[in-house]
Short mmCIF file of C-alpha atoms and ligand atoms in Angstrom, two decimals:
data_model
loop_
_atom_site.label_atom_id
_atom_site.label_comp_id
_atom_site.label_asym_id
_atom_site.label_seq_id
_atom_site.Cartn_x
_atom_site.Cartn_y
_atom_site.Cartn_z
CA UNK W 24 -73.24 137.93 34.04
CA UNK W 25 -75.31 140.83 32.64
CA UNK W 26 -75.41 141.20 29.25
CA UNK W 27 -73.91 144.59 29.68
CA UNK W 28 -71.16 143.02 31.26
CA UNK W 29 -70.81 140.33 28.34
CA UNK W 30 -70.74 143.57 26.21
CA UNK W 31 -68.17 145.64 27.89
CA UNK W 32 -65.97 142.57 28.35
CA UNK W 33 -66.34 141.75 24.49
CA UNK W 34 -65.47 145.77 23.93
CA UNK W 35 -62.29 145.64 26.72
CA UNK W 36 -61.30 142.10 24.59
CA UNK W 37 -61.40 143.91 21.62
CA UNK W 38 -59.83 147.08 22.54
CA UNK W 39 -56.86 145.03 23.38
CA UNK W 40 -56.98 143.01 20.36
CA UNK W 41 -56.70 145.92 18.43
CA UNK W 42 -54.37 148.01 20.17
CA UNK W 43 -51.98 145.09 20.52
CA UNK W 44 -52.59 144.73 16.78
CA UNK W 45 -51.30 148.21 16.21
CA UNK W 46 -48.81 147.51 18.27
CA UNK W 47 -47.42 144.21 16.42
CA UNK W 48 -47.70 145.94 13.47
CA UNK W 49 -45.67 148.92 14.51
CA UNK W 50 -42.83 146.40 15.80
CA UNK W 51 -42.78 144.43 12.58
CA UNK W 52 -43.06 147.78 10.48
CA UNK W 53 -39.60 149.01 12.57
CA UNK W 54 -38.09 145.70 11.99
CA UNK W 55 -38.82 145.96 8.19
CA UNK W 56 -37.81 149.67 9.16
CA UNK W 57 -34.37 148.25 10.33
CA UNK W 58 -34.40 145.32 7.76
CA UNK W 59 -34.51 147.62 4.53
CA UNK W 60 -32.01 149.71 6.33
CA UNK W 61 -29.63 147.06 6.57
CA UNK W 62 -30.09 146.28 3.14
CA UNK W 63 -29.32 149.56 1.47
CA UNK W 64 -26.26 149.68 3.91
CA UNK W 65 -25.13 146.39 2.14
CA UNK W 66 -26.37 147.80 -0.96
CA UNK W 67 -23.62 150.86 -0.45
CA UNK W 68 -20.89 148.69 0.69
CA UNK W 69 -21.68 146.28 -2.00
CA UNK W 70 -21.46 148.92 -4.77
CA UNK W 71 -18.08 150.25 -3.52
CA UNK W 72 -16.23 146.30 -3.53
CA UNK W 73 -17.76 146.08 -6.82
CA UNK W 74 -16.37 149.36 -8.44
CA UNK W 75 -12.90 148.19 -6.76
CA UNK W 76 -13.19 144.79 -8.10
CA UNK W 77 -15.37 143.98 -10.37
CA UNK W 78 -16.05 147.24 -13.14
CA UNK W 79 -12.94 145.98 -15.50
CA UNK W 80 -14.14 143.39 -16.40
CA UNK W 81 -18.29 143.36 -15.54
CA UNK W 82 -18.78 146.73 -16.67
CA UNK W 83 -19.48 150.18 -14.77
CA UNK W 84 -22.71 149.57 -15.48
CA UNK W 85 -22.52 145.39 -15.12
CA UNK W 86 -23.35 145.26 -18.54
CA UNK W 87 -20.22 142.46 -19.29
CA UNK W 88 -16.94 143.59 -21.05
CA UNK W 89 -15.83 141.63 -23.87
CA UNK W 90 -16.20 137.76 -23.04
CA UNK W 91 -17.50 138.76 -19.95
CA UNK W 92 -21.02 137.98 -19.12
CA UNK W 93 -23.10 140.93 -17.77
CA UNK W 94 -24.00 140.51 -14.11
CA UNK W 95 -27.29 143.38 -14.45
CA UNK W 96 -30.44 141.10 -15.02
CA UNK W 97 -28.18 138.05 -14.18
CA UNK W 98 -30.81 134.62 -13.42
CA UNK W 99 -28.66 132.85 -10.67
CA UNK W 100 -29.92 132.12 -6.92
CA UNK W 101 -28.50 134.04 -4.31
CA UNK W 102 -26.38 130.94 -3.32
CA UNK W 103 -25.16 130.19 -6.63
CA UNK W 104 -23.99 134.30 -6.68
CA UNK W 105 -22.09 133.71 -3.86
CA UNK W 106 -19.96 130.29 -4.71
CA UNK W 107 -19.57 131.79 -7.88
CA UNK W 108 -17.73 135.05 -6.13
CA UNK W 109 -16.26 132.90 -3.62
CA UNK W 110 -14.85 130.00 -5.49
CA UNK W 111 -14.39 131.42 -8.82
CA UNK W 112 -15.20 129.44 -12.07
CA UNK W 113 -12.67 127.22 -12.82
CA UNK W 114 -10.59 127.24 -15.95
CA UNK W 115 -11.93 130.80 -16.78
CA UNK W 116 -10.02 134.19 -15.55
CA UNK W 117 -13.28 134.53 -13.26
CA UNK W 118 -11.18 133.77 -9.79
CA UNK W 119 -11.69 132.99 -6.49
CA UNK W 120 -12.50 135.90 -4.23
CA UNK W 121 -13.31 134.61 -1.12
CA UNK W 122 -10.59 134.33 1.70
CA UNK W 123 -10.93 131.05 2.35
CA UNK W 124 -10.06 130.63 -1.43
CA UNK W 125 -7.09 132.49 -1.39
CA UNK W 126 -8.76 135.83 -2.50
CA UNK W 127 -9.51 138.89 -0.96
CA UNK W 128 -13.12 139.07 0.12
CA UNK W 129 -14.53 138.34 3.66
CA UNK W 130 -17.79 136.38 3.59
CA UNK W 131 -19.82 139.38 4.75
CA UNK W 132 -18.09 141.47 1.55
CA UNK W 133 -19.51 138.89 -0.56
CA UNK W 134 -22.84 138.83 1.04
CA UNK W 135 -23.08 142.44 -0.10
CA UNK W 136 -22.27 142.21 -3.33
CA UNK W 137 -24.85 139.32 -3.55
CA UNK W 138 -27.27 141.55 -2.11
CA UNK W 139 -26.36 144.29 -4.42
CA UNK W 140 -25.96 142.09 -7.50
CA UNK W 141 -29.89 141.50 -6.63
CA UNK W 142 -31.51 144.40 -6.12
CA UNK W 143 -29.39 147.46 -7.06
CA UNK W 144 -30.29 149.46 -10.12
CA UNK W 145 -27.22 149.46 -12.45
CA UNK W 146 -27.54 153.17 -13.42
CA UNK W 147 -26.61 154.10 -9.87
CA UNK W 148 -23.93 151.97 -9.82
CA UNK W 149 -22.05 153.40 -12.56
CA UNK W 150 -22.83 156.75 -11.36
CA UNK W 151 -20.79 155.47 -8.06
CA UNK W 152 -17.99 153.76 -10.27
CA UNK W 153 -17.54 157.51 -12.36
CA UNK W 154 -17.44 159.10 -8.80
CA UNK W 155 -14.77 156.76 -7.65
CA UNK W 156 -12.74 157.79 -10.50
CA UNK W 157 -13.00 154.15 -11.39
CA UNK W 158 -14.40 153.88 -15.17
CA UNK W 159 -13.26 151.42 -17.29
CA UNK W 160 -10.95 152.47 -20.45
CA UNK W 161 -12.71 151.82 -23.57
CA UNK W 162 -11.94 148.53 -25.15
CA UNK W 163 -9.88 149.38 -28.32
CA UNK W 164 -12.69 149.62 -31.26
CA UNK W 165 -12.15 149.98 -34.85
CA UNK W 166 -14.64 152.61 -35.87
CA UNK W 167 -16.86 151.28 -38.91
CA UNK W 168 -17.61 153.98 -41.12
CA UNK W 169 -21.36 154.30 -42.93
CA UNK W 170 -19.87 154.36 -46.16
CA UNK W 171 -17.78 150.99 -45.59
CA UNK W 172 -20.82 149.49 -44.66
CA UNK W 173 -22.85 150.22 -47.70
CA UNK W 174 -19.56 148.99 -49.80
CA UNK W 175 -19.90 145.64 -47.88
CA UNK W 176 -23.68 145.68 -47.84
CA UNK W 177 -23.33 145.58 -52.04
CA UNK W 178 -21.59 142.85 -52.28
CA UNK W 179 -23.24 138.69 -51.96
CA UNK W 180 -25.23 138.27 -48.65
CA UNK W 181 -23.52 141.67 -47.75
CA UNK W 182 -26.53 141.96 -44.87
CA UNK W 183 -24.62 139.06 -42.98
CA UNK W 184 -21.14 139.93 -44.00
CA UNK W 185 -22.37 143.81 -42.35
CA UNK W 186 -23.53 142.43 -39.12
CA UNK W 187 -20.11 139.93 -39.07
CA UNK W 188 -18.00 143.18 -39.33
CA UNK W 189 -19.59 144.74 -36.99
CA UNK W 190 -19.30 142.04 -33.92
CA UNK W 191 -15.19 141.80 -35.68
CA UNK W 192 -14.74 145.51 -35.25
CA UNK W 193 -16.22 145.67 -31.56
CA UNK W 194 -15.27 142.68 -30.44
CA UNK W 195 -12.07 140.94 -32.38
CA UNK W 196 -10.22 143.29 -34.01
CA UNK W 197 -8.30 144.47 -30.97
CA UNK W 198 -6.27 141.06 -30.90
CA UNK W 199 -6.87 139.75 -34.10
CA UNK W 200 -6.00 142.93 -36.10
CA UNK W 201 -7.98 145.83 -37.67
CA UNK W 202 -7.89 143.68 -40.85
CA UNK W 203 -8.03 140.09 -39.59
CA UNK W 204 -4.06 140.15 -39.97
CA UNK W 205 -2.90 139.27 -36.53
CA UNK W 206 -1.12 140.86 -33.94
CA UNK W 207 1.50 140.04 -31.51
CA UNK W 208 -1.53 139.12 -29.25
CA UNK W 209 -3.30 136.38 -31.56
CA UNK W 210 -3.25 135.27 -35.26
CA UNK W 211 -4.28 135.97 -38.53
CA UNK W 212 -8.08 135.45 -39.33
CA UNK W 213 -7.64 136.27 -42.90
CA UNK W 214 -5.50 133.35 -44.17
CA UNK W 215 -6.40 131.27 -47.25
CA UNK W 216 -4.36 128.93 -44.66
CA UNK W 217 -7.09 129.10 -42.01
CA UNK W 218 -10.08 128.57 -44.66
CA UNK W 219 -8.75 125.67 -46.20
CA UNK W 220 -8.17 123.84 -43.00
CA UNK W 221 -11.25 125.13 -40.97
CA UNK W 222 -14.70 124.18 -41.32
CA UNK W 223 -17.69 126.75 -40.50
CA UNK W 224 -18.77 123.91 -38.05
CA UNK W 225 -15.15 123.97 -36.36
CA UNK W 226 -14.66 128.28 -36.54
CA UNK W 227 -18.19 128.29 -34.93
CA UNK W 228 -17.14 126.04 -31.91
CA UNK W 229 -13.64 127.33 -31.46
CA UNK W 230 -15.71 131.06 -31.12
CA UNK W 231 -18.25 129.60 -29.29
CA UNK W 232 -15.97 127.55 -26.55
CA UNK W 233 -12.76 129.85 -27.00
CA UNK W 234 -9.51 127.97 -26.17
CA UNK W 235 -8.87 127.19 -22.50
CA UNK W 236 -5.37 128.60 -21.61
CA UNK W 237 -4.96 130.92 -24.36
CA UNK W 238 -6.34 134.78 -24.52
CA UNK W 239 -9.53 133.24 -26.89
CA UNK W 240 -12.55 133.23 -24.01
CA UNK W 241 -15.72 131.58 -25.45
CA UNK W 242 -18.20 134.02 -26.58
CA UNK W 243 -21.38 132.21 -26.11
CA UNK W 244 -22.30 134.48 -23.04
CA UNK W 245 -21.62 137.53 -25.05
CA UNK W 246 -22.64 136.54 -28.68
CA UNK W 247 -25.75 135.55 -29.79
CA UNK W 248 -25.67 132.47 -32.08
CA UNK W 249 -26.25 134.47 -35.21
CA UNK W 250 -23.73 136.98 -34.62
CA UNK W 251 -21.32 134.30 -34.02
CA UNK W 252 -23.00 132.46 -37.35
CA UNK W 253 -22.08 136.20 -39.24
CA UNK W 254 -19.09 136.71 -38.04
CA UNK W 255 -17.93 133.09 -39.08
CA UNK W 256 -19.32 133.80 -42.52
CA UNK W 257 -17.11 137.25 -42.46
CA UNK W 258 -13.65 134.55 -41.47
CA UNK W 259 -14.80 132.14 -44.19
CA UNK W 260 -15.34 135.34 -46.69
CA UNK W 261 -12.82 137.54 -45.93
CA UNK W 262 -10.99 137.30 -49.17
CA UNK W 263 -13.79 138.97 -50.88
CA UNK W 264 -13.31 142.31 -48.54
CA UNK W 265 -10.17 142.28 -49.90
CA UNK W 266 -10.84 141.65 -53.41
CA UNK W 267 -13.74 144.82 -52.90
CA UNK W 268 -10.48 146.62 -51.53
CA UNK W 269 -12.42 147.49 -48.16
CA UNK W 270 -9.66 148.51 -45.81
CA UNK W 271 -10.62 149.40 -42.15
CA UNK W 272 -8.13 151.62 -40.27
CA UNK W 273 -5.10 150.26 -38.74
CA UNK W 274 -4.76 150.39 -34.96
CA UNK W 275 -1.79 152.63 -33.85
CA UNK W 276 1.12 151.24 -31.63
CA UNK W 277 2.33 153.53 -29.78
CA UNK W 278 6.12 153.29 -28.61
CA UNK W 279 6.80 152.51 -24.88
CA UNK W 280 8.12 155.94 -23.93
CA UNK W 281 8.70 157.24 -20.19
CA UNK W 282 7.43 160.86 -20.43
CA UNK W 283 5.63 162.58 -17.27
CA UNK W 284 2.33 162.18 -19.08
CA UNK W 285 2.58 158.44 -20.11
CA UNK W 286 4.18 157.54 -16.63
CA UNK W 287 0.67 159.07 -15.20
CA UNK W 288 -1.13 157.13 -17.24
CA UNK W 289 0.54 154.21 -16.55
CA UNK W 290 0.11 155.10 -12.45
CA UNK W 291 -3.43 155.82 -12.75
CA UNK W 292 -4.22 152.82 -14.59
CA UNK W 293 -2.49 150.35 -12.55
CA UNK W 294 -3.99 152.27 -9.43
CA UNK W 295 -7.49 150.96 -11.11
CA UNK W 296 -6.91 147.77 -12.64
CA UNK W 297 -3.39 146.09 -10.53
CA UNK W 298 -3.33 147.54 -7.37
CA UNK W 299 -6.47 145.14 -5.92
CA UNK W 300 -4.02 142.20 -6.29
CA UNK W 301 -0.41 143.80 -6.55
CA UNK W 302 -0.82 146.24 -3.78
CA UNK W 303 -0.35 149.67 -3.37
CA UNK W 304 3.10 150.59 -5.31
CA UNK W 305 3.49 146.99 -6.50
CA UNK W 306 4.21 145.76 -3.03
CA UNK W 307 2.33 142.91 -3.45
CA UNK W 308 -0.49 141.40 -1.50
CA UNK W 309 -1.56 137.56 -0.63
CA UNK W 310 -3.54 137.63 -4.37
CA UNK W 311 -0.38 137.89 -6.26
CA UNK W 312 3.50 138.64 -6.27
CA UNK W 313 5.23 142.06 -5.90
CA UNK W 314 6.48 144.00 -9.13
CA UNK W 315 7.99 146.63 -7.03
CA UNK W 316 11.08 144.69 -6.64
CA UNK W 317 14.92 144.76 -7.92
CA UNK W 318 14.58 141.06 -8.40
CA UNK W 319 11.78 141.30 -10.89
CA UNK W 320 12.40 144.74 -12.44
CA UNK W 321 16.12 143.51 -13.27
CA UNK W 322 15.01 140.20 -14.62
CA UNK W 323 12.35 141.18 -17.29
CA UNK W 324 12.67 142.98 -19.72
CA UNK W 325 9.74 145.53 -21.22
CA UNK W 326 9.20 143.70 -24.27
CA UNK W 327 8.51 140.84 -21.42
CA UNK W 328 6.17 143.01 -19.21
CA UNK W 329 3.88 144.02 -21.98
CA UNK W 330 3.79 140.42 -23.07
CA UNK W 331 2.80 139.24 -19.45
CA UNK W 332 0.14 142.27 -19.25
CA UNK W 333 -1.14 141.23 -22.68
CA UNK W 334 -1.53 137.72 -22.11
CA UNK W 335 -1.61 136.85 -18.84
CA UNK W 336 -0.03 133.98 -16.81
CA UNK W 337 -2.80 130.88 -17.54
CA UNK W 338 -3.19 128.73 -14.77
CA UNK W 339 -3.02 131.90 -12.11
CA UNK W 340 -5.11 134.81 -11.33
CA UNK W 341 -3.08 136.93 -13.47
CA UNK W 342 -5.81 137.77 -16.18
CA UNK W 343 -5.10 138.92 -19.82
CA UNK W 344 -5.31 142.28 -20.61
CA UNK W 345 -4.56 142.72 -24.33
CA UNK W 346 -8.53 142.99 -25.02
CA UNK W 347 -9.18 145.46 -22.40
CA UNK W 348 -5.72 147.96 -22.74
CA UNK W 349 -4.89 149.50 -25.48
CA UNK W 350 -1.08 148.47 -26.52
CA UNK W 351 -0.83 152.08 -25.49
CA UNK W 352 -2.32 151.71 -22.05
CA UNK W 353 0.04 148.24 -21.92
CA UNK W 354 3.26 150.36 -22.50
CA UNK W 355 2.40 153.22 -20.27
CA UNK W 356 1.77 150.33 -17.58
CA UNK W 357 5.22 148.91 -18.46
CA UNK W 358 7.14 152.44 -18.33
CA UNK W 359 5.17 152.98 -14.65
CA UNK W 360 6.86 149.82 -13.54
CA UNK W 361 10.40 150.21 -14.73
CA UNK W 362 10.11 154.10 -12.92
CA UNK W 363 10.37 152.34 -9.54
CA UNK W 364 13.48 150.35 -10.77
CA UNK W 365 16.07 153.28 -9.03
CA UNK W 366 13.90 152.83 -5.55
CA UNK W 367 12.96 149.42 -5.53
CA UNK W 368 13.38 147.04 -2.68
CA UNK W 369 16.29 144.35 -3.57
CA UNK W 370 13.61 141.33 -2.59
CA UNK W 371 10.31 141.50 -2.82
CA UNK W 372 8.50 141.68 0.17
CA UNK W 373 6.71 138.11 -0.07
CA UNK W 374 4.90 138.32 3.13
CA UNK W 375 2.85 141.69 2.06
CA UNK W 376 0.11 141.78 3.65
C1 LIG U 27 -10.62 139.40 -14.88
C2 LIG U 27 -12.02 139.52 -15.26
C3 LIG U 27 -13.06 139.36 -14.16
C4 LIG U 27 -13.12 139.99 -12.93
C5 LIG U 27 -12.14 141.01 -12.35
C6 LIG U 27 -14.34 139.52 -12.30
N1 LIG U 27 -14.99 138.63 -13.11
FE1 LIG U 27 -16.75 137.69 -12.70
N2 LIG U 27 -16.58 136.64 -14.43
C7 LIG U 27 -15.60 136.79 -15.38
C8 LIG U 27 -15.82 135.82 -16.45
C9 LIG U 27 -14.97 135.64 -17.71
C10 LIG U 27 -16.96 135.08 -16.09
C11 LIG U 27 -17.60 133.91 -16.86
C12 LIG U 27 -16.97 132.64 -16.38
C13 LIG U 27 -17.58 131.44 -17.07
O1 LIG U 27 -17.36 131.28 -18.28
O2 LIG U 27 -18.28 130.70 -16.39
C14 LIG U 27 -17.42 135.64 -14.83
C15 LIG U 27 -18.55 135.19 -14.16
C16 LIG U 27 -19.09 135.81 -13.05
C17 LIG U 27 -20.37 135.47 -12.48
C18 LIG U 27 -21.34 134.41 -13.01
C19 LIG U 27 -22.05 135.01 -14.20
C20 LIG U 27 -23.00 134.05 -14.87
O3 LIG U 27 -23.80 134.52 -15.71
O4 LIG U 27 -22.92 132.84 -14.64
C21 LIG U 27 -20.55 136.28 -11.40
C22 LIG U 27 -21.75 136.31 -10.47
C23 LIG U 27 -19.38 137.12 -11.30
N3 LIG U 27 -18.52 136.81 -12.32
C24 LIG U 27 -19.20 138.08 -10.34
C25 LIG U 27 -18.03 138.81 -10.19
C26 LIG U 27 -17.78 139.72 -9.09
C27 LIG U 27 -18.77 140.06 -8.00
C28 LIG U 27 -16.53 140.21 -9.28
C29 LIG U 27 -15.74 141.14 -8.37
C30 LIG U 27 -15.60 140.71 -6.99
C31 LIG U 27 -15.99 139.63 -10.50
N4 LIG U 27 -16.93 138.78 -11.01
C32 LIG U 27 -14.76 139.92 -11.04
C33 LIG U 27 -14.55 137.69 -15.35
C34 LIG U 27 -14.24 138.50 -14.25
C1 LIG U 28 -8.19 138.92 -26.07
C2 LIG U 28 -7.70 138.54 -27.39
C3 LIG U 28 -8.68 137.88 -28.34
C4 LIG U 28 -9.93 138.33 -28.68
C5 LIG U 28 -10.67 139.58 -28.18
C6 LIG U 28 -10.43 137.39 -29.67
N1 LIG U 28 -9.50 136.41 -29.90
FE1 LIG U 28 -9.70 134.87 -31.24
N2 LIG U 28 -7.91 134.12 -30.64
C7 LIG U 28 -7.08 134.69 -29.73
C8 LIG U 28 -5.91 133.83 -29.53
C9 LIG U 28 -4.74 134.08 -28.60
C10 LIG U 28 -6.08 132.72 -30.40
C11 LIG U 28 -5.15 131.52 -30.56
C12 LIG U 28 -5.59 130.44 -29.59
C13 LIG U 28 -4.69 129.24 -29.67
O1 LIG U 28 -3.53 129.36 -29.24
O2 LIG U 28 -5.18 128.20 -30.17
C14 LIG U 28 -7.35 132.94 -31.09
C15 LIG U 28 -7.87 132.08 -32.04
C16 LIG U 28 -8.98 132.33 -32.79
C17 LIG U 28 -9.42 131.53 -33.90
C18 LIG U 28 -8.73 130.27 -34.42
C19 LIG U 28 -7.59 130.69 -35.33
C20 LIG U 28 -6.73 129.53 -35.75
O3 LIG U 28 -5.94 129.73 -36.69
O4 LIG U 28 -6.80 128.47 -35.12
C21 LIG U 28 -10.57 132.10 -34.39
C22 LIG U 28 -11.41 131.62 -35.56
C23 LIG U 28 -10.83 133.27 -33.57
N3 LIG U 28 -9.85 133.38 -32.61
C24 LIG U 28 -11.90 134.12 -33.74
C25 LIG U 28 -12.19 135.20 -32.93
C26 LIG U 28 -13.37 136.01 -33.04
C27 LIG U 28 -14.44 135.85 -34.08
C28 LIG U 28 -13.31 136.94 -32.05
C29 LIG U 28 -14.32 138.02 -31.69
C30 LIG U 28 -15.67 137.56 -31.41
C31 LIG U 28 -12.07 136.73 -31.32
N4 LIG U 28 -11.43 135.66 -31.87
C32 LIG U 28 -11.66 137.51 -30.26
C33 LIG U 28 -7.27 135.88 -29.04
C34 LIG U 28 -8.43 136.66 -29.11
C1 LIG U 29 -6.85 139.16 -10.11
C2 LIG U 29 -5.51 139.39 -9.64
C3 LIG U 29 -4.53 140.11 -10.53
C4 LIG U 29 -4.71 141.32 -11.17
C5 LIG U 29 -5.95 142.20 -11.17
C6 LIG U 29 -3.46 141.61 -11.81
N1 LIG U 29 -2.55 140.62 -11.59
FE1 LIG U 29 -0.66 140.55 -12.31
N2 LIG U 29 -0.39 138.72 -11.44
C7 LIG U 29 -1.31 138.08 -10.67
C8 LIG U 29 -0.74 136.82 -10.21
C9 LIG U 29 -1.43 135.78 -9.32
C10 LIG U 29 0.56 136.75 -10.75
C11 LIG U 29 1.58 135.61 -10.56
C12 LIG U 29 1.42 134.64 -11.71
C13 LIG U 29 2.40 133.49 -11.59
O1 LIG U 29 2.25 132.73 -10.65
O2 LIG U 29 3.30 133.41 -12.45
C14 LIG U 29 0.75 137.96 -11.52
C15 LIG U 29 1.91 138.26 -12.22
C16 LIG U 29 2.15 139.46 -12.87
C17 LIG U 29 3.41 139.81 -13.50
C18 LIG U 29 4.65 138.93 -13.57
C19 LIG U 29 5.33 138.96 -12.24
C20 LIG U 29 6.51 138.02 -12.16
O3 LIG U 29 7.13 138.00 -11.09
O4 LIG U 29 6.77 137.30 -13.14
C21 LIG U 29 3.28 141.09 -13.99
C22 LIG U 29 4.29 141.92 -14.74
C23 LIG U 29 1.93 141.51 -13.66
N3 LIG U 29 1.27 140.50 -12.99
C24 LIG U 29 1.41 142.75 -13.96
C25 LIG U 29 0.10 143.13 -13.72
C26 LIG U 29 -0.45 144.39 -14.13
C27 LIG U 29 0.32 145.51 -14.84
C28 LIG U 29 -1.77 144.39 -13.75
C29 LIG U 29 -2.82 145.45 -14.01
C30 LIG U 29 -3.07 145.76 -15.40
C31 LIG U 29 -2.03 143.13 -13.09
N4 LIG U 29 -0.87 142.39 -13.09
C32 LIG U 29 -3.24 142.77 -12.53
C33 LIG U 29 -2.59 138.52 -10.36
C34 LIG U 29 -3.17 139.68 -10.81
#
C-alpha cells in the first residue's frame, strides 16, 4: 500500500465518518424535532383538561384558591403528579380523577396535564382559561380599608393584629363572617366562649390541620406559619377590635330569586363549575348523580340545595363551595336547578354516561 493510498483511504474513512455524522445528527435533531412537537401537543391538550377541571379550585393561573395549594412551581416528581391526579388525596376534596378510580380522566389525559403541570408557563395558561370563558369567580373578600388599618395599627402589637386581619379578610371572613360572627356556613370566631376554652397552641393546630369532614381545610399549604401565628393573635384579641369599635362591612345576602338575569348566572356558573361531574343539564355522569330529575327536584327543598352547594357531601366527591361562591352565586345556582323542575325527567337517568 502506497502511502497515497493509506492517505486517500484515511480521507474516504473520514468523509464517511463525517457525513454519517451529519447524518445522525440530522435524524436525532428530527426526532427531538418530533419529540418537542409532541410535547407542546400535550402541552395544549393538557392546558384545555386543566381549565375544564382544575381552574376552580388551582387557580387560572395555578396559583391555589383558598386551601388549595398552588400547582405553578409545584416540587413533586412526575410520578408522584400523576398518582396524585389519578388517585386523589384521601380525606381531602382533592379526588380521584383517573378512570380506573372512578373519575373522569384517561391515563393519556393525565399524562398531559403532568407534562403541562411541568413545563408550561402559567401566564399562558390563564390566558387559555379567560379564552375558554372559564375564569374563576372571585372568592368573596371583605375589602380592608387604609384607614381601618391605621385604627388597628394604633392599638397594642397593632403590626400583628394588621397582618391577622388581613389573612381574616382574604381568607376567613367569607364563612366565618365579615366580623368573626358566624354564618350559616361556620361559627363564630369572636366569642368570649371560644377564648376561654381555646388555647393559642390548640387555634393554631385546628388552622393549621383544619377539621377532616367539615368545610375547615388545613391551611398549612396556603398560610405561612406567621400569618397563621397573626391571625390566631387577631381570634385570641378580637374583643379589643370591638372595644376600638372597628367594624368591617357586612357581606350582603342576596335573596334566592328566579329572574332571567340570576337564572343566567346560575346556568353559566354551573356550566363552569358542575357540569364536569353532573353532566350537561344535570343529567348526570359516572362522577356523580343527576339533579335534573323529578325525584330530586321534588324532594329538596332550596334552603336544602344551597346547604348541599355550601357544604358539600363529606365522604364523596361533592366538594364545598361556600368559600368559593358567593351566597349569591349559591342561590342563583339553586334557582337554575329548580327552572328544570316543569321539564324534568321523573327518574334520573342513573346510567348517564
Ligand atoms: C375541589 C377542589 C379541587 C379540584 C377541582 C382539584 N384539586 Fe387538586 N387539590 C385540591 C386540594 C385541596 C389539594 C391538597 C390536598 C392535600 O391536602 O394533600 C390538591 C392537591 C393537588 C395536587 C398535589 C399538590 C401538592 O402540592 O402536593 C396536585 C398535583 C393536584 N391537586 C392536581 C389537580 C389537577 C390536575 C386537577 C384537575 C384534574 C385538580 N387537582 C383538581 C383541590 C382540588
Ligand atoms: C369554607 C369555609 C371556611 C373557611 C374559608 C374557614 N373556615 Fe374555619 N371553620 C369552618 C367550619 C365549618 C368550622 C367548624 C368545624 C367543626 O365542625 O369543628 C370552622 C372552625 C374554625 C375554628 C374553630 C372554631 C371552634 O369554635 O371550634 C377556627 C379557630 C377557625 N375555623 C379559623 C379559621 C381561620 C383562621 C380561617 C381562615 C384562615 C378559616 N377558619 C377559614 C369553615 C371555614
Ligand atoms: C368533583 C365532582 C363534583 C362537582 C364538581 C360537583 N358535584 Fe355535586 N355531587 C357530586 C357527588 C359525587 C354527589 C353525590 C354525593 C352523595 O353521594 O351524596 C353530589 C351531589 C350533589 C347534590 C345532591 C344531590 C342529591 O341527590 O342529593 C347537589 C344539589 C349537587 N351535588 C350540586 C352541585 C352543584 C350545584 C355543583 C357546582 C357548583 C356541583 N354539585 C359540583 C360531585 C360533584
Amino acid at each position: 500500500m502506497t502511502r497515497e493510498m493509506a492517505w486517500m483511504g484515511f480521507l474516504a474513512t473520514m468523509l464517511i465518518v463525517v457525513v454519517m455524522g451529519f447524518n445522525l445528527l440530522r435524524e436525532s435533531d428530527k426526532q427531538e424535532q418530533a419529540a418537542l412537537e409532541l410535547r407542546i401537543e400535550a402541552v395544549k391538550t393538557g392546558m384545555d383538561t386543566y381549565a375544564e377541571n382544575c381552574v376552580i379550585c388551582h387557580g387560572a393561573a395555578g396559583e391555589g384558591l383558598g386551601a388549595t395549594p398552588p400547582l405553578a412551581g409545584i416540587a413533586l416528581e412526575a410520578d408522584e403528579l400523576y398518582k396524585t391526579i389519578d388517585r386523589g388525596r384521601y380525606n381531602t376534596v382533592m379526588a380521584a380523577y383517573g378512570v380506573d378510580e372512578g373519575g373522569i380522566l384517561a391515563p393519556a389525559e393525565i399524562d398531559d396535564l403532568v407534562t403541562m403541570i411541568e413545563v408550561v408557563n402559567w401566564g399562558a395558561v390563564a390566558v387559555r382559561v379567560e379564552e375558554l370563558g372559564l375564569t374563576p369567580p372571585e372568592m368573596v373578600v371583605v375589602e380592608l380599608t387604609e384607614e381601618t388599618l391605621v385604627s388597628v395599627r394604633a392599638l397594642p402589637d397593632g403590626a400583628v393584629l394588621a397582618d391577622g386581619l388581613t389573612v381574616y379578610a382574604t381568607e376567613c371572613a367569607a364563612c366565618h363572617g365579615a366580623n368573626g360572627e358566624g354564618t350559616t356556613l361556620a361559627p363564630a370566631l369572636n366569642t368570649a366562649d371560644l377564648r376561654s376554652t381555646m388555647s393559642d397552641d390548640e387555634i393554631i393546630r385546628l388552622i393549621t390541620n383544619g377539621v377532616p369532614g367539615t368545610l375547615m381545610a388545613g391551611w398549612s399549604n396556603a398560610l405561612t406559619n406567621e400569618q397563621i401565628a397573626a391571625v390566631t393573635t387577631l381570634v385570641r384579641r378580637w374583643e379589643d377590635l370591638d372595644s376600638a369599635g372597628i367594624d368591617l362591612p357586612v357581606i350582603e345576602a342576596e335573596p334566592i330569586d328566579m329572574s332571567p338575569e340570576t337564572l343566567a348566572h346560575g346556568a353559566w356558573l354551573f356550566s363552569l363549575t358542575c357540569t364536569q361531574c353532573h353532566g350537561t343539564d344535570g343529567y348526570g355522569t359516572r362522577m356523580a348523580p343527576a339533579l335534573n330529575s323529578q325525584q330530586f327536584l321534588a324532594d329538596t327543598p332550596d334552603a336544602a340545595i344551597q346547604q348541599i352547594i355550601a357544604l358539600g357531601v363529606s365522604g364523596t366527591r361533592m366538594p364545598a363551595w361556600g368559600g368559593r361562591l358567593s351566597e349569591y352565586d349559591i342561590a342563583a345556582l339553586t334557582a337554575y336547578l329548580r327552572s328544570w323542575e316543569p321539564t324534568a325527567p321523573a327518574i334520573a337517568d342513573v346510567n348517564a354516561p
